[in-house]
mmCIF file of C-alpha atoms and ligand atoms in Angstrom:
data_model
loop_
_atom_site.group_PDB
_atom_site.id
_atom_site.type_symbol
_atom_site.label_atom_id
_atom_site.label_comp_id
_atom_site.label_asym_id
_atom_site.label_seq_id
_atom_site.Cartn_x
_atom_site.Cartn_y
_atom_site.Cartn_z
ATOM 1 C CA UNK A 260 -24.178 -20.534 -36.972
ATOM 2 C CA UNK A 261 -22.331 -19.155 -34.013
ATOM 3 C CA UNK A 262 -25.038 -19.727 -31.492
ATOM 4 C CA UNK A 263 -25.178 -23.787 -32.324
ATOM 5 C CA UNK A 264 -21.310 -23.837 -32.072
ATOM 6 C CA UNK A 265 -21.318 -21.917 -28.369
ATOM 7 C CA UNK A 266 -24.153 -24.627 -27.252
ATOM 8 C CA UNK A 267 -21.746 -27.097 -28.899
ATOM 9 C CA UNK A 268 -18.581 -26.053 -27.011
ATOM 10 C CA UNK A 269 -20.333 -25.777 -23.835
ATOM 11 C CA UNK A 270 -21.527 -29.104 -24.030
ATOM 12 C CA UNK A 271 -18.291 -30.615 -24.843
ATOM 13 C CA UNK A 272 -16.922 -28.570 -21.668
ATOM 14 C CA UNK A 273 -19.228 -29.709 -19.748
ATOM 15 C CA UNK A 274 -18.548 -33.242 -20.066
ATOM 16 C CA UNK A 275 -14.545 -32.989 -20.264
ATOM 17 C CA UNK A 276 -12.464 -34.843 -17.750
ATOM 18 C CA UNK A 277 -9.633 -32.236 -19.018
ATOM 19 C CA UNK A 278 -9.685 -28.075 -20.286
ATOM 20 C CA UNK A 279 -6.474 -27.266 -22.009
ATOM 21 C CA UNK A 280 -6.531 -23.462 -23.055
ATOM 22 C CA UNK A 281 -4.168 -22.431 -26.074
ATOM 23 C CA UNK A 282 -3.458 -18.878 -25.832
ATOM 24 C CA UNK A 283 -1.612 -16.623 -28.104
ATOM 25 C CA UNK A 284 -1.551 -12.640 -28.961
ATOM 26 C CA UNK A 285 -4.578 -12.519 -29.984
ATOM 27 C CA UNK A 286 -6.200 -13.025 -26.524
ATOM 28 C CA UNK A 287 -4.485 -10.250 -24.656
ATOM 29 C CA UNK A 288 -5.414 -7.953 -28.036
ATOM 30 C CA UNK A 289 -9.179 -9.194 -27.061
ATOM 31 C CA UNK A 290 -8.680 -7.939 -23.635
ATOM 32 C CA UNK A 291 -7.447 -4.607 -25.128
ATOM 33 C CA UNK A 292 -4.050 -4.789 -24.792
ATOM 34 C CA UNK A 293 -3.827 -2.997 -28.295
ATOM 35 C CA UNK A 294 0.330 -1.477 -28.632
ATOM 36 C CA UNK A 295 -0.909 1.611 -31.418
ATOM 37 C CA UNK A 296 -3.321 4.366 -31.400
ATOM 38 C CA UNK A 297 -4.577 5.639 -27.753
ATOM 39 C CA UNK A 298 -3.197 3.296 -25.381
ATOM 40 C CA UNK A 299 0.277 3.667 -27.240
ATOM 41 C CA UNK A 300 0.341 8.033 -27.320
ATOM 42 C CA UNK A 301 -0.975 7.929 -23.527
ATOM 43 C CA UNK A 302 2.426 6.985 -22.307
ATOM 44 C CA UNK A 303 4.601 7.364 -25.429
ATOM 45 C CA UNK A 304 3.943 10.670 -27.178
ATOM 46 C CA UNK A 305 7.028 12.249 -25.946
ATOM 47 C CA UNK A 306 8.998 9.124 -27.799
ATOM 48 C CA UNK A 307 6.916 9.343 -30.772
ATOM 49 C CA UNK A 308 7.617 12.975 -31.322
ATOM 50 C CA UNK A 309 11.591 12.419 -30.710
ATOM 51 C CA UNK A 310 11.771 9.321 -32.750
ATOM 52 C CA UNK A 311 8.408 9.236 -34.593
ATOM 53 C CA UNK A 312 7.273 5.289 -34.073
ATOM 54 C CA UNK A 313 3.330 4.761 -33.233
ATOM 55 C CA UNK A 314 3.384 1.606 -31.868
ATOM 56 C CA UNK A 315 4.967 -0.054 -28.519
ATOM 57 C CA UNK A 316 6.135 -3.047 -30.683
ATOM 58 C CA UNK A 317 8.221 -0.890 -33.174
ATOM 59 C CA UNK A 318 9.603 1.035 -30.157
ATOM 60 C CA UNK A 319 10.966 -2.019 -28.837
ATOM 61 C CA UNK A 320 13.228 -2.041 -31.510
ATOM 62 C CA UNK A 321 14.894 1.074 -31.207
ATOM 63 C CA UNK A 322 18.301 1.154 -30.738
ATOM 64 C CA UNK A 323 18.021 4.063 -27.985
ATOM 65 C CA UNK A 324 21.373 6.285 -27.733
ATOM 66 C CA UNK A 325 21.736 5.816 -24.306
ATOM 67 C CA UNK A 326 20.748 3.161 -21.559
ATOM 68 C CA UNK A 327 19.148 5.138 -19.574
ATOM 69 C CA UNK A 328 16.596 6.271 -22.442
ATOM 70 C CA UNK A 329 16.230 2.228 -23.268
ATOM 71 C CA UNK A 330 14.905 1.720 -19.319
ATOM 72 C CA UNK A 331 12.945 4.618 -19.610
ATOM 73 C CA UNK A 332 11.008 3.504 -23.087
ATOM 74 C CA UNK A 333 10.960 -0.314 -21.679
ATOM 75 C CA UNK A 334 9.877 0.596 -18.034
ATOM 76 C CA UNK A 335 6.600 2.024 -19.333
ATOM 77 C CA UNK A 336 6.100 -0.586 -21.742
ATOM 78 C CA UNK A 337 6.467 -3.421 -18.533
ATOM 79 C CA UNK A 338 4.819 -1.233 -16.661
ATOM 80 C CA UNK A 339 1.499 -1.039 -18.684
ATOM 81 C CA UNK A 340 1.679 -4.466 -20.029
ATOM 82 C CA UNK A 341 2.600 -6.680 -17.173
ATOM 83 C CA UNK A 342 1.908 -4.821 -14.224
ATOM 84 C CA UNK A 343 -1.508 -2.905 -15.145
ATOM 85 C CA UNK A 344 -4.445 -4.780 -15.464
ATOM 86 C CA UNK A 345 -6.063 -5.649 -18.727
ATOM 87 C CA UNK A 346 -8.559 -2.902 -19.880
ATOM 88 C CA UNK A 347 -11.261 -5.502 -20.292
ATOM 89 C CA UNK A 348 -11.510 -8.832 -17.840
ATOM 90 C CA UNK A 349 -11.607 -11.597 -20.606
ATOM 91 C CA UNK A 350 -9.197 -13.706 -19.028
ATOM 92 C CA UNK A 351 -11.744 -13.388 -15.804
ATOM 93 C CA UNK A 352 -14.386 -14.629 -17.578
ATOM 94 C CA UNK A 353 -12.411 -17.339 -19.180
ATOM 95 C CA UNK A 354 -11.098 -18.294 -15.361
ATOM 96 C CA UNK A 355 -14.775 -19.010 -14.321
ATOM 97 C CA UNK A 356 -15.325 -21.495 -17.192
ATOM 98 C CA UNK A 357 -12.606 -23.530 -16.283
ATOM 99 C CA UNK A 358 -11.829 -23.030 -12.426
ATOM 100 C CA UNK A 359 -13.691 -26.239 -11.616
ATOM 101 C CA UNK A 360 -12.133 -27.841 -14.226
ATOM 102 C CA UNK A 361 -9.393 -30.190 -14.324
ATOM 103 C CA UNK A 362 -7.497 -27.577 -16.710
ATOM 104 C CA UNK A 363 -3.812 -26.968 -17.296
ATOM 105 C CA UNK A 364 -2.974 -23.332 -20.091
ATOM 106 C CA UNK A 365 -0.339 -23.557 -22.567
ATOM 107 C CA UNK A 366 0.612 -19.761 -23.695
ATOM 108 C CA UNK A 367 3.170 -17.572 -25.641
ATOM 109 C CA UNK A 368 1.988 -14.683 -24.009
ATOM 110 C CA UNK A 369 4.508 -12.593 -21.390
ATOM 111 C CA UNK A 370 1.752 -10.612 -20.182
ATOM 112 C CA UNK A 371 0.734 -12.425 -17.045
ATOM 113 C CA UNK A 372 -2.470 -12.294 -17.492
ATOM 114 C CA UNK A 373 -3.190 -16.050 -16.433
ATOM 115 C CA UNK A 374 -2.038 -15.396 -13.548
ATOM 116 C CA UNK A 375 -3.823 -12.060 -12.611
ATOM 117 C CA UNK A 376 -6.809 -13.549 -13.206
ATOM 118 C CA UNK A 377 -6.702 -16.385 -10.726
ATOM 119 C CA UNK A 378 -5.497 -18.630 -12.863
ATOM 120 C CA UNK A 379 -3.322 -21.038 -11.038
ATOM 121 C CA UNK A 380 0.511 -20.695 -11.091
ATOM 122 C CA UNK A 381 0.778 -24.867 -11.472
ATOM 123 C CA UNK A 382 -1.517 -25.036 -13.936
ATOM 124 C CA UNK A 383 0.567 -22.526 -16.066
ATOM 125 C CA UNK A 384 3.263 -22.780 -18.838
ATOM 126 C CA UNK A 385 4.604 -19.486 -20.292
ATOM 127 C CA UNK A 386 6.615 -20.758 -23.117
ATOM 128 C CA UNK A 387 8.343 -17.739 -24.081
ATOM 129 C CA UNK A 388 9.217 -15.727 -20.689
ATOM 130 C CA UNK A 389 7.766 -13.166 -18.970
ATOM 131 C CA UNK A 390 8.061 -9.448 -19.120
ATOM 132 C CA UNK A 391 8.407 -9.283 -15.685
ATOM 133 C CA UNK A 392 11.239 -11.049 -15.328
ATOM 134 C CA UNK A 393 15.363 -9.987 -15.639
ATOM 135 C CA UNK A 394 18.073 -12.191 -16.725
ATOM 136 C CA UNK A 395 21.565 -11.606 -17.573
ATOM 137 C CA UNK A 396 21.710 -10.533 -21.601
ATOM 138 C CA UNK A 397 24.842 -13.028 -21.956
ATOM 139 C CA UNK A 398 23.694 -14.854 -20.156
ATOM 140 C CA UNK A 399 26.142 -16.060 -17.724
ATOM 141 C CA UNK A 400 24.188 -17.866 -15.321
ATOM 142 C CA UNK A 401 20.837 -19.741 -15.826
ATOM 143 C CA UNK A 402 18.115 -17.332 -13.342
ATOM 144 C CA UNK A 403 16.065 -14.863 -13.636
ATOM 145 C CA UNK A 404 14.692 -11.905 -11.917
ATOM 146 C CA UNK A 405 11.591 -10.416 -10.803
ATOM 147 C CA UNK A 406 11.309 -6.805 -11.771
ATOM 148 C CA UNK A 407 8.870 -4.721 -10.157
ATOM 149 C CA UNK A 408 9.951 -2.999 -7.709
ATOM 150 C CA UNK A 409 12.719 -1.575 -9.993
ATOM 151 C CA UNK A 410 10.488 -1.302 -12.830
ATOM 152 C CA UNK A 411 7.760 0.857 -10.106
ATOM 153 C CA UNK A 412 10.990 2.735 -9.839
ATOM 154 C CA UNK A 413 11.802 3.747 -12.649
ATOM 155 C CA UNK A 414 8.466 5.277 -13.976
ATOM 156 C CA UNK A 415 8.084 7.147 -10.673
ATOM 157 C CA UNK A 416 11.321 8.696 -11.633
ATOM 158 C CA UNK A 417 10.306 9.567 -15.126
ATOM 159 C CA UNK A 418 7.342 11.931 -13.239
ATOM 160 C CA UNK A 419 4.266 9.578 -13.417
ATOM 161 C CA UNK A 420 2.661 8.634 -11.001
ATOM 162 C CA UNK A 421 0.596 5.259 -9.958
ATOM 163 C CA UNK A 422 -3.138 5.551 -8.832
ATOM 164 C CA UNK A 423 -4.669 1.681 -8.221
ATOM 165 C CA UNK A 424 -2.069 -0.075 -10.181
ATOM 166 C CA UNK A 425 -2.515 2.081 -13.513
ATOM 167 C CA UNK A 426 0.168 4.420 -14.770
ATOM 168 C CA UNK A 427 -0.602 7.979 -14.979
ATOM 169 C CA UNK A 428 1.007 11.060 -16.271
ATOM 170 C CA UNK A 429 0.295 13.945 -13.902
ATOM 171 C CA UNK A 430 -1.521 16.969 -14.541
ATOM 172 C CA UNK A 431 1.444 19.421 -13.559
ATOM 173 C CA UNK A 432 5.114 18.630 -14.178
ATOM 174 C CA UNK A 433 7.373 17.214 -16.652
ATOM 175 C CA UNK A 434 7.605 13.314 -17.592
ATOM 176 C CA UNK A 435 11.646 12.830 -18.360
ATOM 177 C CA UNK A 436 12.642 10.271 -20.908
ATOM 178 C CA UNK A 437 15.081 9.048 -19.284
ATOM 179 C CA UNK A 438 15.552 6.939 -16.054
ATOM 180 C CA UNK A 439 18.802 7.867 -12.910
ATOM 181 C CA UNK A 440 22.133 5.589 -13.607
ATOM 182 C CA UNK A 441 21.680 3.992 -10.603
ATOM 183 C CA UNK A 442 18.159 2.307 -11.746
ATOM 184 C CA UNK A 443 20.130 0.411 -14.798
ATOM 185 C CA UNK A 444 19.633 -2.892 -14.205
ATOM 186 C CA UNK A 445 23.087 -4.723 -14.294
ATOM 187 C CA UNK A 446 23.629 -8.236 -13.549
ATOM 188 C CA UNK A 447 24.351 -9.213 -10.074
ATOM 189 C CA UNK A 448 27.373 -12.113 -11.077
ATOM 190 C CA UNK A 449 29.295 -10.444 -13.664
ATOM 191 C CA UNK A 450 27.938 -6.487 -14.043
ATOM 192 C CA UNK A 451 26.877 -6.717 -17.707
ATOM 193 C CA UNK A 452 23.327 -5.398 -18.625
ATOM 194 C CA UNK A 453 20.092 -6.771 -17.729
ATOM 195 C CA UNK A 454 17.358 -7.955 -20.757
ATOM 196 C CA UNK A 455 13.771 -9.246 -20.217
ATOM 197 C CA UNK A 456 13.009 -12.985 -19.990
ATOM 198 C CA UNK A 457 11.669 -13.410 -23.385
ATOM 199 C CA UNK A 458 12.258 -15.892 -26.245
ATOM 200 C CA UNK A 459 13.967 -13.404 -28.983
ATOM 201 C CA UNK A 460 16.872 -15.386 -29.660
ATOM 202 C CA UNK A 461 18.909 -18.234 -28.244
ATOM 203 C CA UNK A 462 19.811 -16.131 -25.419
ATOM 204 C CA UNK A 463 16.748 -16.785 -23.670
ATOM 205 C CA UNK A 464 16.956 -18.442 -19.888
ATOM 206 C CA UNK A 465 14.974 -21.250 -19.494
ATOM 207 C CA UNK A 466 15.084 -21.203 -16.004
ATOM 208 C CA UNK A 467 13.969 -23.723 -12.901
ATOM 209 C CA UNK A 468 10.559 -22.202 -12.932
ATOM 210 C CA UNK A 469 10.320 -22.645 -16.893
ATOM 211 C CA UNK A 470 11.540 -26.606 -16.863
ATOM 212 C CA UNK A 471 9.230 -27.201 -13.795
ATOM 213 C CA UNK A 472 6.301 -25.608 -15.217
ATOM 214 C CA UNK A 473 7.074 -28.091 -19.084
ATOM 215 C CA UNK A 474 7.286 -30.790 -16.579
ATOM 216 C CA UNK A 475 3.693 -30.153 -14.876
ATOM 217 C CA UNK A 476 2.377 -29.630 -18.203
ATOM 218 C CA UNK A 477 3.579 -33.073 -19.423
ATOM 219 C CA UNK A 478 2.447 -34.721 -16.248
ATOM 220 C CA UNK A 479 -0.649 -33.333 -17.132
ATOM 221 C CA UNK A 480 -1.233 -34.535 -20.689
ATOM 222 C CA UNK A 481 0.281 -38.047 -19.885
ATOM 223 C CA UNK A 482 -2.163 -38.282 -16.506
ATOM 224 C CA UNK A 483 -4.947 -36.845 -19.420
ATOM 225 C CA UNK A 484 -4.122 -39.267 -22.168
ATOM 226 C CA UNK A 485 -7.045 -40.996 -23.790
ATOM 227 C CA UNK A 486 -9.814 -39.149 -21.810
ATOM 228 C CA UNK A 487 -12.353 -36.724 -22.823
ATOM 229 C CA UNK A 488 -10.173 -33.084 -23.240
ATOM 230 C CA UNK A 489 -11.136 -30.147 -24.877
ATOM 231 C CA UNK A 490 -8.677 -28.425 -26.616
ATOM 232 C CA UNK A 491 -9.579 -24.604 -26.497
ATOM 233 C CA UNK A 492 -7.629 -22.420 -28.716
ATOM 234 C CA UNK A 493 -7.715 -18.363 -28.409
ATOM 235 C CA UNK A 494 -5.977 -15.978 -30.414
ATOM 236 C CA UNK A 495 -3.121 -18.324 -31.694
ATOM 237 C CA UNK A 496 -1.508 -16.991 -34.686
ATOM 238 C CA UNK A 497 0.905 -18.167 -37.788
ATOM 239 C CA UNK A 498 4.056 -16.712 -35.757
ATOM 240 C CA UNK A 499 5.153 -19.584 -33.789
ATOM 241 C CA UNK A 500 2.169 -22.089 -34.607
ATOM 242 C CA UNK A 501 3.988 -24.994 -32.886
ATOM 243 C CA UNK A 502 4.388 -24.136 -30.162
ATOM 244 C CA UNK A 503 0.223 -24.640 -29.594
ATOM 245 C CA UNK A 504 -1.577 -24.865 -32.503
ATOM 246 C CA UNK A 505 0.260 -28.004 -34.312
ATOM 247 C CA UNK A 506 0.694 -29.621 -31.035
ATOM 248 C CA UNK A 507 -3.154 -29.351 -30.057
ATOM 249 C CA UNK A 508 -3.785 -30.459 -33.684
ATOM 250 C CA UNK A 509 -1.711 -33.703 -33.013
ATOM 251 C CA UNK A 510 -3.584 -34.660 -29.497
ATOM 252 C CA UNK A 511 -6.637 -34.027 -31.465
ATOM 253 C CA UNK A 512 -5.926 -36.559 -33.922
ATOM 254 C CA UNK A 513 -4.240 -38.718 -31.904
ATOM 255 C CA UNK A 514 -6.687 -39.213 -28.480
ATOM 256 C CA UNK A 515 -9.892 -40.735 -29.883
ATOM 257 C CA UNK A 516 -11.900 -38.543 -27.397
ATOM 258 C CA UNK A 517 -10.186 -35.341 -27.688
ATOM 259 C CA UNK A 518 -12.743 -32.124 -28.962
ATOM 260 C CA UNK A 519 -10.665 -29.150 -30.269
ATOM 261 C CA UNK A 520 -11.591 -25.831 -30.205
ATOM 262 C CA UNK A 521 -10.419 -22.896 -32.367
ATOM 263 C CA UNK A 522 -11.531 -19.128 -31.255
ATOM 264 C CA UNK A 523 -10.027 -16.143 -33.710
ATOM 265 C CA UNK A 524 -10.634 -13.870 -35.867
ATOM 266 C CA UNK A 525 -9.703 -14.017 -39.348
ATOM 267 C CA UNK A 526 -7.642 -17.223 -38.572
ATOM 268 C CA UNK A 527 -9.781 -20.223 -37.854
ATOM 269 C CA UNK A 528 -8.705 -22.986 -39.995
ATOM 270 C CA UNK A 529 -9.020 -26.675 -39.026
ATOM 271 C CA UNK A 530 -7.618 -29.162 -40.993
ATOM 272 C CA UNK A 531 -9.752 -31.930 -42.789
ATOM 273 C CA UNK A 532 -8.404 -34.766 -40.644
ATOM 274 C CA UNK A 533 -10.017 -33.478 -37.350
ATOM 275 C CA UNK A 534 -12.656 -31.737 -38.852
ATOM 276 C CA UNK A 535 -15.506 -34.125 -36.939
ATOM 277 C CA UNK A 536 -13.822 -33.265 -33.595
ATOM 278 C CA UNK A 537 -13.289 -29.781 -34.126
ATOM 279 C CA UNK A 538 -15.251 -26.099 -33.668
ATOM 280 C CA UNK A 539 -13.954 -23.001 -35.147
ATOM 281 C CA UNK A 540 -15.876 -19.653 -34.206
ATOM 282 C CA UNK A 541 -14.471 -16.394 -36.299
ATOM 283 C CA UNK A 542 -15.164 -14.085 -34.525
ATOM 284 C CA UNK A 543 -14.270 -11.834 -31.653
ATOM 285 C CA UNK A 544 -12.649 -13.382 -28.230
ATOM 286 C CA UNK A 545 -14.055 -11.220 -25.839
ATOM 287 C CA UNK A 546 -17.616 -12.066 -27.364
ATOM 288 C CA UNK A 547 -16.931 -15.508 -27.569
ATOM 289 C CA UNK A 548 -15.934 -16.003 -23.727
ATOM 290 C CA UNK A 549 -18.920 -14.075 -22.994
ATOM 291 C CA UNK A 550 -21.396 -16.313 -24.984
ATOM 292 C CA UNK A 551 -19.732 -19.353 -23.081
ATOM 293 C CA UNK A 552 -20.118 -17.904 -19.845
ATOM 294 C CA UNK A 553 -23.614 -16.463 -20.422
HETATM 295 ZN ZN1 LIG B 105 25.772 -12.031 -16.072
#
């Protein structure tokens, strides 16, 4: 029953010494970041009649014919994933059952979500980049680059407009699919293009900010080792499952008084060896949070 297992994982919460929050795709999908059907023709329907993809993901591999097409397509997609706020405020409600925790979030997600919710930067560790972020797509230095003014730039020129942080496409005038020259992001030591921080393929910068932030989060498992921790997993798929979901599998076995917690739908498995220390609820996020906070 999923009302025993929400009194269940509150109680564990309650008594933790340490929170440490898993969080893949399918948490920023509960907070309606969906990539296909409204949210994706709102701001692509010009590209989807030109090139006929329906979805933001499948649009971000398009080989556009010219560069200043590419910034145009990936400016909106930054824009509206990393700069606009989530339609719905799970990760706000997830902040307040943690905030006066001692809690520390290990995520694949680029979306910055954490982060806009209050979520504190030091208590953070974005595995796989960040869309708002530049780096050299060699790369022949090791930093990166925050983005948004440029990015604000270039879907002003495109003929949106911004009202409160949210992208919108104005009643008169036409949007352009393409963004000026001079808004091409180049690479300030050696002039070749720009690409987004993201794990894709070995050229992804791990920069200072990305080893100090796998530092803090070892700090925080070695100062955590052995105590009471609660292990919450949201949304954490079969893509890249060890990154979080073997590794919170492993503390869970290994620290005697570890609890874990597994929150998705469709894919809640736990395996038989922590099965007395575990929770799985199938069943929407956004629900779920709410029950906890409720
Ligand atoms: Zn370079």
């Amino acid at each position: 029953m999923i009302a025993e297992k929400i009194i269940c994982i509150k109680e564990k919460m309650k008594q933790a010494d340490a929170v440490v929050i898993g969080a893949g795709a399918g948490l920023s999908t509960a907070a309606g970041f969906t990539y296909s059907g409204e949210r994706f023709m709102a701001y692509f329907s010009d590209f989807h009649q030109k090139y006929g993809f329906s979805d933001m993901y499948s649009g971000g591999f398009y080989e556009f014919p010219t560069e200043e097409e590419h910034w145009a397509y990936w400016s909106r997609y930054i824009y509206v994933n990393r700069y606009q706020n989530a339609p719905k405020p799970v990760y706000e409600k997830l902040y307040t059952l943690v905030k006066d925790k001692d809690y520390f979030v290990l995520t694949t997600n680029v979306d910055h979500c954490f982060q806009k919710a209050g979520f504190a930067k030091e208590r953070l560790f974005y595995t796989q980049g960040d869309f708002g972020l530049f780096q050299c797509s060699k790369p022949c230095h090791r930093e990166t680059y925050d983005n948004e003014m440029v990015i604000k730039e270039m879907v002003l020129s495109q003929g949106f407009e911004t009202t409160q942080g949210k992208l919108v496409v104005p009643k008169q005038g036409k949007i352009t699919m393409s963004v000026p020259s001079e808004l091409v992001p180049r690479c300030p030591k050696c002039g070749r293009k720009m690409s987004m921080n993201l794990r894709a393929d070995n050229t992804f910068v791990e920069d200072r900010g990305w080893h100090l932030a796998a530092e803090r989060y070892q700090a925080f498992m070695e100062a955590h080792r052995g105590e009471k921790a609660v292990f919450l997993e949201l949304g954490v798929g079969y893509n890249t499952p060890g990154i979080i979901k073997y590794n919170f599998w492993q503390y869970a076995y290994q620290w005697q008084q570890a609890f874990y917690v597994c929150i998705n739908k469709g894919q809640a498995q736990i395996p038989v060896d922590i099965e007395e220390k575990s929770v799985s609820v199938d069943a929407d996020i956004a629900e779920v949070v709410e029950l906890l906070g409720a």
